[in-house]
Amino acid sequence: MDGNRRYAKKRKLKEGDGHRVGFLALMSMLKYCYELGVRYVTIYAFSIDNFKRDPEEVQSLMDLIQEKIEGLIKEESILNRYGIKVHFIGNLKLLSEPVRLAAERAMEATANNSRGVLSICIAYTSTDEIVHAVQESCKEK
């Protein structure tokens, strides 16, 4: 998911509205994927580099992410309608506590769903993932 701010700016929308439109587009895309039999979808939602943005913008995005995660775990959500398990991938320790807790609740609430998997990369970068993988390998050895 990229370009939400540019989309909003180009259309003279309020800050944050581009991200809301992007979320609606994501939900439509997920619906079509799962109806077509695509069982595994991975989205990239918020990289570690995004934390370098203006603190007010980051907080606004964290609030939006929390709101949307909480919406995903409601009974009538797309995850439950299509039996989708959700995984959050990335350094969740970097998220604000409310967002991290919402992500954990979503993973727990969908743990028994088995018809599809939605992986959401959040607080990630490829470099951070490589470092984390090496650290975990060292712990195992």
Tab-separated table of C-alpha atoms in Angstrom:
chain	number	residue	atom	x	y	z
A	1	MET	CA	0.000	0.000	0.000
A	2	ASP	CA	1.774	3.059	-1.262
A	3	GLY	CA	0.774	6.477	-2.486
A	4	ASN	CA	-2.160	7.235	-0.191
A	5	ARG	CA	-0.778	10.661	0.719
A	6	ARG	CA	-0.065	11.495	-2.932
A	7	TYR	CA	-3.572	10.347	-3.861
A	8	ALA	CA	-5.119	12.636	-1.221
A	9	LYS	CA	-2.929	15.590	-2.131
A	10	LYS	CA	-3.692	15.248	-5.848
A	11	ARG	CA	-7.428	15.225	-5.098
A	12	LYS	CA	-7.192	17.965	-2.435
A	13	LEU	CA	-8.509	15.650	0.301
A	14	LYS	CA	-7.927	16.121	4.021
A	15	GLU	CA	-4.854	14.519	5.536
A	16	GLY	CA	-5.652	10.901	6.337
A	17	ASP	CA	-8.476	10.607	3.807
A	18	GLY	CA	-6.125	9.046	1.271
A	19	HIS	CA	-5.341	6.292	3.763
A	20	ARG	CA	-9.043	5.696	4.397
A	21	VAL	CA	-9.665	5.372	0.648
A	22	GLY	CA	-6.656	3.051	0.436
A	23	PHE	CA	-8.150	0.833	3.136
A	24	LEU	CA	-11.441	0.580	1.214
A	25	ALA	CA	-9.497	-0.389	-1.924
A	26	LEU	CA	-7.642	-3.022	0.111
A	27	MET	CA	-10.896	-4.524	1.406
A	28	SER	CA	-12.269	-4.750	-2.139
A	29	MET	CA	-9.078	-6.365	-3.368
A	30	LEU	CA	-9.115	-8.884	-0.501
A	31	LYS	CA	-12.734	-9.777	-1.204
A	32	TYR	CA	-11.917	-10.515	-4.838
A	33	CYS	CA	-8.784	-12.466	-3.951
A	34	TYR	CA	-10.581	-14.759	-1.548
A	35	GLU	CA	-13.595	-15.177	-3.854
A	36	LEU	CA	-11.200	-16.205	-6.646
A	37	GLY	CA	-9.533	-18.767	-4.393
A	38	VAL	CA	-6.356	-16.867	-3.515
A	39	ARG	CA	-5.637	-18.228	-0.067
A	40	TYR	CA	-2.555	-16.201	0.899
A	41	VAL	CA	-2.269	-12.424	0.689
A	42	THR	CA	0.536	-10.287	2.081
A	43	ILE	CA	0.264	-6.521	2.348
A	44	TYR	CA	2.877	-3.973	3.326
A	45	ALA	CA	1.196	-1.370	5.495
A	46	PHE	CA	3.687	0.753	7.471
A	47	SER	CA	7.460	0.507	7.211
A	48	ILE	CA	9.904	1.471	9.928
A	49	ASP	CA	10.911	4.406	7.717
A	50	ASN	CA	7.372	5.787	8.082
A	51	PHE	CA	8.132	6.510	11.738
A	52	LYS	CA	10.407	9.319	10.474
A	53	ARG	CA	7.387	11.304	9.316
A	54	ASP	CA	5.918	14.196	11.286
A	55	PRO	CA	4.933	12.873	14.756
A	56	GLU	CA	1.354	14.117	14.343
A	57	GLU	CA	1.028	12.241	11.054
A	58	VAL	CA	2.474	9.073	12.600
A	59	GLN	CA	0.015	9.315	15.508
A	60	SER	CA	-2.858	9.893	13.105
A	61	LEU	CA	-1.822	6.805	11.125
A	62	MET	CA	-1.456	4.736	14.299
A	63	ASP	CA	-4.982	5.774	15.343
A	64	LEU	CA	-6.316	4.809	11.910
A	65	ILE	CA	-4.459	1.479	11.954
A	66	GLN	CA	-5.860	0.675	15.390
A	67	GLU	CA	-9.390	1.575	14.271
A	68	LYS	CA	-9.123	-0.620	11.172
A	69	ILE	CA	-7.583	-3.574	13.038
A	70	GLU	CA	-10.391	-3.451	15.588
A	71	GLY	CA	-12.894	-3.388	12.728
A	72	LEU	CA	-11.289	-6.488	11.228
A	73	ILE	CA	-12.025	-8.582	14.310
A	74	LYS	CA	-15.731	-7.788	14.462
A	75	GLU	CA	-18.044	-10.701	13.756
A	76	GLU	CA	-19.205	-9.364	10.378
A	77	SER	CA	-15.724	-8.460	9.133
A	78	ILE	CA	-14.189	-9.809	5.942
A	79	LEU	CA	-11.839	-11.972	8.026
A	80	ASN	CA	-14.683	-13.845	9.665
A	81	ARG	CA	-16.913	-13.883	6.583
A	82	TYR	CA	-14.189	-15.601	4.538
A	83	GLY	CA	-12.505	-17.533	7.383
A	84	ILE	CA	-9.224	-15.643	7.128
A	85	LYS	CA	-6.476	-15.866	9.711
A	86	VAL	CA	-4.466	-12.675	10.147
A	87	HIS	CA	-0.754	-12.450	10.951
A	88	PHE	CA	1.142	-9.251	11.684
A	89	ILE	CA	4.750	-9.405	10.562
A	90	GLY	CA	7.420	-6.934	11.615
A	91	ASN	CA	8.835	-5.407	14.763
A	92	LEU	CA	5.582	-5.003	16.665
A	93	LYS	CA	7.498	-3.595	19.642
A	94	LEU	CA	7.856	-0.355	17.657
A	95	LEU	CA	4.085	0.154	17.466
A	96	SER	CA	2.177	2.184	20.002
A	97	GLU	CA	0.774	-0.032	22.744
A	98	PRO	CA	-2.874	0.289	21.634
A	99	VAL	CA	-1.971	-0.728	18.063
A	100	ARG	CA	0.223	-3.609	19.217
A	101	LEU	CA	-2.518	-4.884	21.534
A	102	ALA	CA	-5.131	-4.582	18.767
A	103	ALA	CA	-2.847	-6.573	16.436
A	104	GLU	CA	-2.399	-9.267	19.087
A	105	ARG	CA	-6.184	-9.430	19.638
A	106	ALA	CA	-6.765	-9.758	15.893
A	107	MET	CA	-4.272	-12.619	15.605
A	108	GLU	CA	-5.860	-14.347	18.586
A	109	ALA	CA	-9.430	-13.757	17.365
A	110	THR	CA	-8.688	-15.232	13.924
A	111	ALA	CA	-6.332	-18.017	14.999
A	112	ASN	CA	-8.883	-20.749	14.237
A	113	ASN	CA	-9.809	-19.420	10.797
A	114	SER	CA	-8.433	-21.741	8.138
A	115	ARG	CA	-9.704	-20.811	4.676
A	116	GLY	CA	-7.117	-18.092	4.033
A	117	VAL	CA	-4.255	-16.098	5.504
A	118	LEU	CA	-3.728	-12.350	5.467
A	119	SER	CA	-0.208	-11.329	6.443
A	120	ILE	CA	0.180	-7.648	7.303
A	121	CYS	CA	3.727	-6.291	7.296
A	122	ILE	CA	3.895	-3.424	9.746
A	123	ALA	CA	6.924	-1.786	11.364
A	124	TYR	CA	9.166	-3.615	8.933
A	125	THR	CA	12.109	-3.100	6.610
A	126	SER	CA	14.050	-5.750	4.782
A	127	THR	CA	17.178	-4.798	6.722
A	128	ASP	CA	15.395	-5.123	10.060
A	129	GLU	CA	13.968	-8.497	9.031
A	130	ILE	CA	17.435	-9.790	8.064
A	131	VAL	CA	18.929	-8.599	11.367
A	132	HIS	CA	16.048	-10.204	13.292
A	133	ALA	CA	16.469	-13.499	11.396
A	134	VAL	CA	20.203	-13.577	12.155
A	135	GLN	CA	19.568	-12.809	15.835
A	136	GLU	CA	16.987	-15.613	16.069
A	137	SER	CA	19.378	-18.039	14.341
A	138	CYS	CA	22.120	-17.135	16.807
A	139	LYS	CA	19.754	-17.716	19.739
A	140	GLU	CA	18.872	-21.149	18.374
A	141	LYS	CA	22.537	-22.130	18.024
